[in-house]
Coordinates of C-alpha atoms in Angstrom, one line a residue:
X276 CA 10.2 -21.8 -13.6
X277 CA 7.0 -22.9 -11.2
X278 CA 5.6 -23.0 -7.4
X279 CA 3.2 -24.8 -6.2
X280 CA 2.2 -24.1 -2.6
X281 CA 1.3 -27.0 0.3
X282 CA -2.2 -26.2 1.6
X283 CA -5.3 -23.6 1.2
X284 CA -6.3 -23.9 5.0
X285 CA -9.8 -23.6 4.8
X286 CA -11.7 -21.4 8.1
X287 CA -13.6 -24.7 9.4
X288 CA -11.4 -24.4 12.9
X289 CA -7.8 -25.0 14.5
X290 CA -7.7 -29.6 13.6
X291 CA -9.3 -29.3 10.5
X292 CA -7.7 -28.0 7.5
X293 CA -8.6 -29.0 3.3
X294 CA -5.2 -29.5 1.6
X295 CA -5.8 -27.9 -1.9
X296 CA -2.9 -27.2 -4.1
X297 CA -2.1 -23.5 -6.1
X298 CA -0.3 -23.1 -8.4
X299 CA 1.0 -19.6 -9.3
X300 CA 3.8 -19.5 -12.8
X301 CA 7.0 -17.4 -12.1
X302 CA 9.1 -16.0 -14.7
X303 CA 12.9 -15.7 -15.0
X304 CA 14.0 -12.1 -12.9
X305 CA 15.1 -9.4 -15.0
X306 CA 17.6 -6.2 -13.5
X307 CA 15.7 -3.2 -13.1
X308 CA 17.0 0.1 -10.5
X309 CA 15.1 2.7 -9.4
X310 CA 11.0 2.7 -9.6
X311 CA 9.0 -0.4 -9.5
X312 CA 7.6 -1.8 -12.9
X313 CA 4.3 -0.7 -14.2
X314 CA 1.8 -2.1 -16.3
X315 CA -0.1 -0.3 -19.5
X316 CA -3.3 0.4 -18.9
X317 CA -4.6 -2.6 -21.4
X318 CA -2.0 -5.0 -19.3
X319 CA -0.2 -6.0 -22.5
X320 CA 2.9 -4.0 -21.8
X321 CA 5.4 -3.7 -18.9
X322 CA 8.0 -0.8 -18.0
X323 CA 10.7 -0.6 -16.6
X324 CA 14.5 1.3 -15.9
X325 CA 17.4 0.2 -15.8
X326 CA 19.6 2.6 -14.6
X327 CA 18.9 5.8 -18.0
X328 CA 17.9 2.9 -20.1
X329 CA 13.3 2.2 -20.0
X330 CA 12.8 -1.1 -21.4
X331 CA 9.3 -2.2 -22.4
X332 CA 8.3 -5.9 -22.6
X333 CA 5.8 -8.0 -23.4
X334 CA 3.5 -8.5 -20.2
X335 CA 2.8 -11.7 -21.7
X336 CA 5.8 -12.9 -23.4
X337 CA 8.4 -10.3 -21.8
X338 CA 10.0 -10.4 -25.1
X339 CA 12.3 -6.8 -25.6
X340 CA 10.3 -4.1 -27.6
X341 CA 11.4 -1.0 -26.7
X342 CA 13.6 0.2 -25.9
X343 CA 15.6 4.3 -25.3
X344 CA 18.2 6.0 -22.9
X345 CA 17.4 8.6 -20.8
X346 CA 20.1 11.7 -20.1
X347 CA 20.2 10.0 -16.2
X348 CA 19.1 7.4 -13.5
X349 CA 15.2 6.9 -14.1
X350 CA 13.3 8.0 -10.7
X351 CA 9.7 7.7 -12.0
X352 CA 8.2 5.5 -14.5
X353 CA 4.2 5.9 -15.7
X354 CA 2.6 5.1 -18.7
X355 CA -0.8 7.5 -20.5
X356 CA -4.5 6.4 -21.0
X357 CA -3.2 5.0 -24.6
X358 CA -0.6 2.2 -23.4
X359 CA 1.7 4.3 -25.7
X360 CA 3.1 6.7 -24.0
X361 CA 5.8 6.5 -21.4
X362 CA 7.0 9.2 -19.1
X363 CA 10.3 8.9 -17.7
X364 CA 11.0 11.4 -14.6
X365 CA 15.2 12.3 -13.5
X366 CA 14.6 14.0 -10.5
X367 CA 18.1 15.1 -10.0
X368 CA 18.5 16.7 -13.3
X369 CA 15.7 18.7 -13.3
X370 CA 14.3 16.9 -16.3
X371 CA 11.3 14.6 -18.0
X372 CA 11.6 12.5 -21.0
X373 CA 8.1 11.1 -22.7
X374 CA 8.6 8.4 -25.1
X375 CA 6.0 6.3 -27.6
X376 CA 6.6 2.6 -27.8
X377 CA 4.6 2.2 -31.5
X378 CA 7.8 4.7 -32.8
X379 CA 11.0 4.7 -32.0
X380 CA 11.8 7.9 -33.2
X381 CA 9.1 10.4 -31.2
X382 CA 10.3 11.5 -28.3
X383 CA 9.9 15.0 -25.9
X384 CA 11.7 16.4 -23.5
X385 CA 10.2 18.7 -20.4
X386 CA 13.5 21.2 -19.0
X387 CA 12.0 23.4 -15.8
X388 CA 15.4 25.0 -16.2
X389 CA 16.8 26.3 -12.7
X390 CA 13.2 25.5 -10.7
X391 CA 14.0 21.9 -11.1
X392 CA 11.4 18.7 -11.0
X393 CA 10.2 17.1 -7.7
X394 CA 7.2 15.5 -8.9
X395 CA 6.0 15.0 -12.8
X396 CA 2.6 13.0 -14.4
X397 CA 0.5 12.3 -17.2
X398 CA -2.8 14.2 -17.5
X399 CA -5.8 11.4 -18.5
X400 CA -6.2 12.6 -22.3
X401 CA -2.1 12.0 -22.6
X402 CA -1.3 15.5 -24.9
X403 CA 0.2 17.2 -21.2
X404 CA 2.2 16.6 -18.6
X405 CA 1.9 17.5 -14.9
X406 CA 5.3 19.0 -13.5
X407 CA 5.6 20.0 -9.9
X408 CA 8.8 22.2 -9.1
X409 CA 11.0 22.0 -6.6
X410 CA 10.0 23.9 -2.7
X411 CA 6.5 23.9 -3.8
X412 CA 7.0 27.4 -6.4
X413 CA 4.0 26.5 -8.8
X414 CA 2.2 23.5 -10.1
X415 CA 3.4 23.4 -14.3
X416 CA 1.5 22.0 -17.3
X417 CA 3.1 21.7 -20.4
X418 CA 0.9 20.4 -23.9
X419 CA 3.0 18.1 -26.1
X420 CA 0.9 19.7 -29.4
X421 CA 1.4 23.2 -29.7
X422 CA 5.0 22.6 -26.1
X423 CA 2.8 26.0 -24.5
X424 CA 2.8 25.3 -20.7
X425 CA 0.2 26.3 -17.7
X426 CA 1.3 27.4 -14.8
X427 CA -0.2 27.1 -11.0
X428 CA 1.4 28.6 -8.2
X429 CA 2.0 27.1 -4.2
X430 CA 1.4 23.3 -4.6
X431 CA 0.9 22.6 -0.9
X432 CA 2.9 19.4 -1.9
X433 CA 5.6 18.1 -4.4
X434 CA 5.0 14.4 -4.1
X435 CA 2.2 13.3 -5.5
X436 CA -0.8 14.7 -2.5
X437 CA -2.7 17.4 -3.3
X438 CA -3.2 16.2 -7.5
X439 CA -5.7 14.1 -8.6
X440 CA -8.2 14.3 -11.4
X441 CA -11.9 13.1 -11.8
X442 CA -12.4 10.0 -12.8
X443 CA -14.1 11.1 -15.7
X444 CA -10.9 13.6 -16.4
X445 CA -12.2 16.7 -16.7
X446 CA -11.7 18.4 -13.6
X447 CA -8.9 18.2 -11.8
X448 CA -8.4 18.1 -7.3
X449 CA -5.7 20.7 -7.0
X450 CA -4.8 21.7 -3.1
X451 CA -3.2 25.1 -2.3
X452 CA -1.1 26.4 0.2
X453 CA -0.8 30.5 0.2
X454 CA 0.1 32.0 3.8
X455 CA -0.8 29.3 5.9
X456 CA -3.4 28.8 4.7
X457 CA -4.8 25.6 2.9
X458 CA -7.5 25.5 -0.1
X459 CA -8.5 23.5 -2.6
X460 CA -9.0 24.5 -6.8
X461 CA -11.2 22.4 -8.9
X462 CA -9.7 22.9 -12.1
X463 CA -11.1 22.7 -15.9
X464 CA -9.0 20.2 -17.4
X465 CA -9.8 21.3 -21.3
X466 CA -9.0 25.0 -20.9
X467 CA -7.2 24.9 -17.4
X468 CA -8.9 27.4 -15.8
X469 CA -10.1 28.0 -12.1
X470 CA -13.5 26.8 -12.2
X471 CA -13.5 25.9 -8.3
X472 CA -12.0 27.4 -5.4
X473 CA -13.2 27.0 -2.1
X474 CA -11.4 27.2 1.7
X475 CA -12.0 23.6 3.6
X476 CA -12.0 22.8 7.5
X477 CA -8.8 21.3 8.4
X478 CA -5.9 22.7 10.3
X479 CA -3.7 20.6 7.9
X480 CA -4.0 19.8 5.2
X481 CA -3.4 16.0 4.6
X482 CA -4.3 15.1 0.0
X483 CA -7.6 15.3 -1.3
X484 CA -9.4 12.7 -3.2
X485 CA -11.9 12.9 -6.2
X486 CA -14.7 10.2 -5.1
X487 CA -15.2 7.4 -8.2
X488 CA -18.2 9.5 -9.5
X489 CA -16.4 12.5 -10.0
X490 CA -19.5 13.9 -7.9
X491 CA -17.6 14.9 -4.7
X492 CA -14.1 15.3 -3.5
X493 CA -12.6 14.2 0.2
X494 CA -10.5 15.7 2.1
X495 CA -8.5 14.9 5.2
X496 CA -6.5 16.6 7.7
X497 CA -2.8 15.1 9.1
X498 CA -2.6 12.5 11.2
X499 CA -1.2 14.8 14.3
X500 CA -4.0 17.7 13.7
X501 CA -6.8 15.5 15.6
X502 CA -9.4 16.3 13.3
X503 CA -11.3 13.9 9.8
X504 CA -12.1 13.4 7.1
X505 CA -14.8 16.2 4.9
X506 CA -17.3 15.5 1.9
X507 CA -17.5 18.9 -0.6
X508 CA -18.3 19.0 -3.5
X509 CA -16.9 20.8 -6.5
X510 CA -18.1 24.4 -5.8
X511 CA -17.2 23.8 -1.9
X512 CA -20.4 23.4 -0.5
X513 CA -19.9 21.0 3.2
X514 CA -21.7 17.6 2.4
X515 CA -20.2 15.3 5.5
X516 CA -17.9 15.8 8.1
X517 CA -16.5 11.7 9.8
X518 CA -15.3 11.9 13.0
X519 CA -12.5 10.3 14.0
X520 CA -14.0 10.0 17.8
X521 CA -16.8 7.5 15.8
X522 CA -19.9 10.4 14.9
X523 CA -20.8 11.7 11.9
X524 CA -22.3 15.0 12.1
X525 CA -24.0 17.2 9.4
X526 CA -22.4 21.0 8.8
X527 CA -24.5 22.6 10.7
X528 CA -24.3 20.5 14.1
X529 CA -21.9 21.3 16.6
X530 CA -19.0 18.9 18.1
X531 CA -19.1 19.1 22.3
X532 CA -16.3 16.4 22.6
X533 CA -12.7 18.3 21.5
X534 CA -11.0 16.1 23.6
X535 CA -12.1 12.8 22.3
X536 CA -10.9 13.2 18.7
X537 CA -8.1 11.5 16.9
X538 CA -6.3 12.4 13.5
X539 CA -7.3 9.9 9.9
X540 CA -4.4 8.3 8.8
X541 CA -5.6 6.5 5.6
X542 CA -8.6 7.7 4.0
X543 CA -9.8 5.3 1.0
X544 CA -13.2 5.6 -1.5
X545 CA -14.7 2.5 -2.4
X546 CA -14.3 0.8 -5.7
X547 CA -18.1 1.7 -6.5
X548 CA -18.1 5.1 -4.5
X549 CA -20.6 3.7 -2.9
X550 CA -18.2 3.8 0.6
X551 CA -15.8 6.1 1.9
X552 CA -13.4 4.3 4.6
X553 CA -11.3 5.7 7.5
X554 CA -8.6 5.1 9.3
X555 CA -7.8 7.0 12.5
X556 CA -4.5 6.8 15.1
X557 CA -7.2 5.2 17.4
X558 CA -6.7 1.8 15.8
X559 CA -10.4 2.5 14.1
X560 CA -11.7 2.2 10.7
X561 CA -14.7 4.4 10.2
X562 CA -17.2 3.4 6.9
X563 CA -19.5 6.1 5.2
X564 CA -22.4 5.8 2.9
X565 CA -22.7 8.4 0.2
X566 CA -26.3 9.1 1.1
X567 CA -25.8 10.7 4.0
X568 CA -22.5 10.6 4.5
X569 CA -22.9 9.0 8.0
X570 CA -20.6 6.7 9.2
X571 CA -22.7 2.8 9.8
X572 CA -19.6 1.1 10.5
X573 CA -17.0 1.5 13.0
X574 CA -14.2 -1.9 12.9
X575 CA -11.9 -1.9 15.5
X576 CA -8.4 -3.1 15.6
X577 CA -7.5 -4.7 19.0
X578 CA -4.5 -6.8 19.8
X579 CA -6.6 -10.0 20.6
X580 CA -9.1 -11.2 18.7
X581 CA -12.5 -12.7 20.4
X582 CA -15.7 -11.9 18.0
X583 CA -17.2 -12.8 16.0
X584 CA -17.8 -16.7 16.5
X585 CA -17.5 -17.0 12.5
X586 CA -13.9 -15.4 12.6
X587 CA -10.8 -17.7 10.9
X588 CA -7.8 -16.4 12.5
X589 CA -4.6 -17.9 9.7
X590 CA -1.1 -17.8 11.3
X591 CA 1.8 -18.7 9.2
X592 CA 4.6 -21.1 11.2
X593 CA 7.5 -23.2 10.7
X594 CA 7.6 -26.6 11.8
X595 CA 9.1 -29.4 11.9
X596 CA 8.6 -32.5 9.2
X597 CA 7.8 -35.2 11.5
X598 CA 5.9 -33.5 13.9
X599 CA 3.5 -32.1 11.2
X600 CA 0.6 -34.3 11.3
X601 CA 0.9 -33.7 15.4
X602 CA 1.5 -30.2 15.3
X603 CA -1.7 -28.7 13.8
X604 CA -3.9 -30.7 16.4
X605 CA -2.8 -30.8 19.8
X606 CA -2.7 -26.8 20.0
X607 CA -4.2 -25.1 22.7
X608 CA -5.2 -22.2 24.6
X609 CA -1.4 -21.5 25.6
X610 CA 0.1 -21.5 22.6
X611 CA -0.7 -17.3 21.6
X612 CA 1.9 -17.0 24.2
X613 CA 4.2 -19.2 22.3
X614 CA 3.4 -18.4 19.1
X615 CA 4.2 -13.9 19.4
X616 CA 7.6 -15.7 21.3
X617 CA 8.2 -17.2 17.6
X618 CA 7.1 -14.3 15.8
X619 CA 9.5 -12.4 16.8
X620 CA 12.5 -14.0 16.3
X621 CA 15.1 -13.2 14.3
X622 CA 14.2 -14.0 10.4
X623 CA 15.6 -13.0 6.7
X624 CA 19.8 -12.8 8.3
X625 CA 21.6 -13.9 5.8
X626 CA 23.7 -16.6 6.3
X627 CA 28.0 -15.7 8.0
X628 CA 31.0 -16.1 6.4
X629 CA 32.2 -19.2 7.3
X630 CA 29.0 -21.4 6.0
X631 CA 29.5 -23.8 8.9
X632 CA 26.6 -26.0 9.4
X633 CA 27.2 -28.2 12.0
X634 CA 25.2 -29.0 14.8
X635 CA 27.3 -25.9 17.2
X636 CA 25.1 -23.6 15.1
X637 CA 21.7 -24.1 17.5
X638 CA 23.8 -24.0 20.7
X639 CA 23.0 -20.9 23.2
X640 CA 26.6 -19.1 22.9
X641 CA 27.3 -16.4 26.6
X642 CA 26.8 -12.7 25.8
X643 CA 28.5 -10.2 27.4
X644 CA 25.4 -10.0 30.3
X645 CA 26.3 -13.4 30.8
X646 CA 23.2 -14.8 29.7
X647 CA 23.1 -17.7 27.6
X648 CA 21.1 -16.2 23.6
X649 CA 21.3 -17.8 20.1
X650 CA 23.5 -16.0 17.4
X651 CA 21.3 -14.4 15.2
X652 CA 23.2 -15.1 12.3
X653 CA 23.9 -19.2 13.2
X654 CA 20.1 -19.3 13.3
X655 CA 18.9 -17.8 10.0
X656 CA 21.6 -20.1 8.1
X657 CA 20.3 -22.6 10.2
X658 CA 16.6 -22.0 9.1
X659 CA 18.0 -21.0 6.0
X660 CA 19.1 -25.1 5.2
X661 CA 16.3 -26.9 7.1
X662 CA 14.0 -24.9 4.3
X663 CA 16.2 -25.5 1.7
X664 CA 16.4 -29.4 2.9
X665 CA 12.5 -30.2 3.5
X666 CA 13.4 -30.4 7.3
X667 CA 11.4 -27.6 8.5
X668 CA 7.9 -26.7 6.7
X669 CA 6.1 -24.0 6.1
X670 CA 2.3 -23.7 6.5
X671 CA -1.3 -21.1 8.1
X672 CA -2.4 -22.9 11.2
X673 CA -5.8 -21.6 12.0
X674 CA -6.1 -20.3 15.8
X675 CA -8.5 -21.3 18.1
X676 CA -10.3 -17.9 19.8
X677 CA -9.3 -15.6 21.8
X678 CA -6.4 -15.7 19.9
X679 CA -3.8 -12.5 20.6
X680 CA -1.8 -10.8 18.4
X681 CA 1.8 -10.1 17.9
X682 CA 2.4 -6.7 19.0
X683 CA 5.0 -4.2 18.6
X684 CA 5.6 -0.8 20.5
X685 CA 6.4 2.2 18.3
X686 CA 7.5 5.5 19.7
X687 CA 5.7 8.2 17.7
X688 CA 7.8 11.2 16.4
X689 CA 7.7 14.5 17.8
X690 CA 7.2 16.4 14.7
X691 CA 4.5 18.1 13.7
X692 CA 3.0 21.0 11.5
X693 CA 4.5 21.4 8.1
X694 CA 7.6 19.7 8.8
X695 CA 6.2 16.6 9.5
X696 CA 6.8 13.5 7.0
X697 CA 3.7 11.1 6.4
X698 CA 5.6 8.6 7.6
X699 CA 7.0 10.2 10.7
X700 CA 3.0 11.2 12.4
X701 CA 1.4 8.2 10.3
X702 CA 3.3 5.3 12.7
X703 CA 0.1 4.3 14.9
X704 CA -2.8 3.6 13.9
X705 CA -4.7 2.3 10.8
X706 CA -1.8 1.9 8.6
X707 CA -3.4 0.4 5.0
X708 CA -6.6 0.1 3.4
X709 CA -8.1 -1.6 0.3
X710 CA -11.1 -2.1 -0.8
X711 CA -12.1 -5.7 -3.1
X712 CA -12.9 -5.0 -6.5
X713 CA -16.8 -5.1 -5.8
X714 CA -16.8 -4.2 -2.3
X715 CA -17.3 -6.9 -0.7
X716 CA -14.3 -6.9 1.6
X717 CA -12.4 -4.7 3.1
X718 CA -8.6 -4.8 3.9
X719 CA -7.0 -2.9 6.3
X720 CA -3.3 -3.1 8.5
X721 CA -2.6 -1.4 11.7
X722 CA 0.2 -0.1 13.4
X723 CA 0.3 -1.7 16.5
X724 CA -0.1 -4.9 14.7
X725 CA 2.0 -4.6 11.6
X726 CA 2.3 -8.7 11.1
X727 CA -1.5 -8.6 11.1
X728 CA -3.6 -8.4 7.9
X729 CA -7.7 -7.7 9.0
X730 CA -10.3 -8.7 6.4
X731 CA -13.8 -7.8 6.9
X732 CA -17.4 -8.7 5.2
X733 CA -18.3 -4.9 4.8
X734 CA -22.3 -6.9 3.7
X735 CA -22.2 -8.5 7.2
X736 CA -20.1 -6.1 8.4
X737 CA -18.0 -8.1 10.6
X738 CA -14.7 -9.5 10.7
X739 CA -13.9 -12.4 7.9
X740 CA -10.2 -13.4 9.1
X741 CA -7.2 -12.3 9.7
X742 CA -3.6 -13.2 8.5
X743 CA -0.9 -13.3 10.8
X744 CA 2.5 -13.3 9.0
X745 CA 6.5 -13.9 10.6
X746 CA 7.4 -10.8 9.2
X747 CA 6.3 -7.8 9.2
X748 CA 3.3 -6.9 6.3
X749 CA 4.5 -4.5 3.5
X750 CA 2.1 -4.6 1.3
X751 CA -1.5 -5.9 0.2
X752 CA -3.8 -5.8 -3.3
X753 CA -6.9 -7.3 -4.0
X754 CA -7.1 -8.8 -7.3
X755 CA -8.8 -7.0 -9.8
X756 CA -11.3 -9.2 -11.1
X757 CA -11.7 -11.7 -8.3
X758 CA -12.0 -11.3 -4.3
X759 CA -8.5 -12.1 -3.6
X760 CA -6.0 -10.6 -1.9
X761 CA -2.0 -11.1 -1.9
X762 CA 0.5 -10.0 0.6
X763 CA 3.9 -9.6 0.2
X764 CA 5.9 -9.3 3.6
X765 CA 9.3 -9.6 2.2
X766 CA 10.2 -12.3 2.8
X767 CA 10.4 -15.6 0.1
X768 CA 6.8 -16.1 -0.6
X769 CA 3.5 -14.8 -1.4
X770 CA 0.5 -14.8 0.6
X771 CA -2.9 -15.4 -1.2
X772 CA -6.5 -14.7 0.7
X773 CA -9.5 -15.9 -0.1
X774 CA -13.2 -16.6 1.3
X775 CA -12.0 -20.3 0.8
X776 CA -9.5 -20.1 3.2
X777 CA -5.2 -18.5 3.0
X778 CA -2.8 -19.7 1.1
X779 CA 0.5 -18.8 -0.3
X780 CA 3.3 -19.9 -3.1
X781 CA 7.1 -20.3 -2.2
X782 CA 8.7 -18.3 -5.4
X783 CA 11.0 -20.8 -6.7
X784 CA 14.3 -18.2 -7.7
X785 CA 17.6 -17.8 -5.5
X786 CA 18.0 -14.4 -3.2
X787 CA 14.2 -13.2 -4.3
X788 CA 12.3 -11.3 -2.6
X789 CA 8.8 -9.6 -2.7
X790 CA 8.3 -6.7 -1.0
X791 CA 5.9 -4.4 -3.7
X792 CA 2.8 -5.7 -5.4

């Protein structure tokens, strides 16, 4: 299938937009269940799960090149670094099976017995499988060469956090929880012995991640702990600390303003390892450099975009085709309130079973309180018909500054400590962070403005663009080779931003909504 976007809007102002077509090719739809499809590291193959069947396809032609059956429904798929071996985890059965794309007869199975399996992943060498048992009892490292196993006790997490290999594949950073104390073990991946172990200055350690150059480890507290991100050397020396209240400090300095602290929600290394971005519950993202380990940028997310004057605020709208030529040039400062009201209208609601398409679909219905309201099912059905017929045209418009953003109030959970889930304690503040391939741009999202994606120019340290969608942003990812950001919102469109402007593509597949990238 082939789709062409309506236009590419350049950041020149609210009354001028440069139209340039952008096209994308879409394949046919293929059935899959469970985990998202996974591309092999070399990009030549893609693995999908259909119930208990593993299906490997050629990434270019999508022809089936390999099929195998597992003992139960597949819940996790992962490729090894050699792009030849595939791991399939069946957590409910406590089993892990491995297959080889180049050999239909080769297979391997890991069975943890009564301990079960809560998480499984490959080692960088591709000859060992790591399994975290249920109830966080132990980490098991199974060798596929001689069937031997090494155990490491007391992992803190069973969802993949706290297990991070250094980019050179030589060491594993392992977060351990023993006697209510958090520590980090650096395990030598060659013989699986402990190279170093050190306690960390956190209240409730949330994760540990190696830097891209394998020289330091970033750790951060859970959001409820009201602490920041800390940088350690592999031997346990504290290199620096980035406080979530905006101050970075050396290990020798003493922090006095404890009441101003707020927790960290996200931590991301830049692609080259020169910078570390830490998002906080205060809706700010601090960026630390790798030389002094001090914050050089403090990026705030507000309800209104005011500055700089060069920032482009793209708003997704749907307008009548007859008004397209007038609507773009007649927007004034009062449009902010109308845009927020329109953004809160119900979206993506399935049409009613009656399938009625008469004029009264848009008539106000009376509710039990006596006020006139529109039936959301009929409104959604009418919107869908008008989009298909071309009467309603989706487009991006560039808003004038200052531009108000649609906000959403979320009540934080009172759960904290060991019983807290990540989604429960991070419902405020910076929710997503992503670096471009060359560290030129940084994309962020904020829980209070879930329909907006903020794009920062990290050379000039200023806001570059804000994309305001009609639905909550589900995911965004940078192109691994270009400064191009893809965004999905669970709708029938894929949105793309580049320094040239913003655009979108309508997915030409009936009933297909994009939720992940």
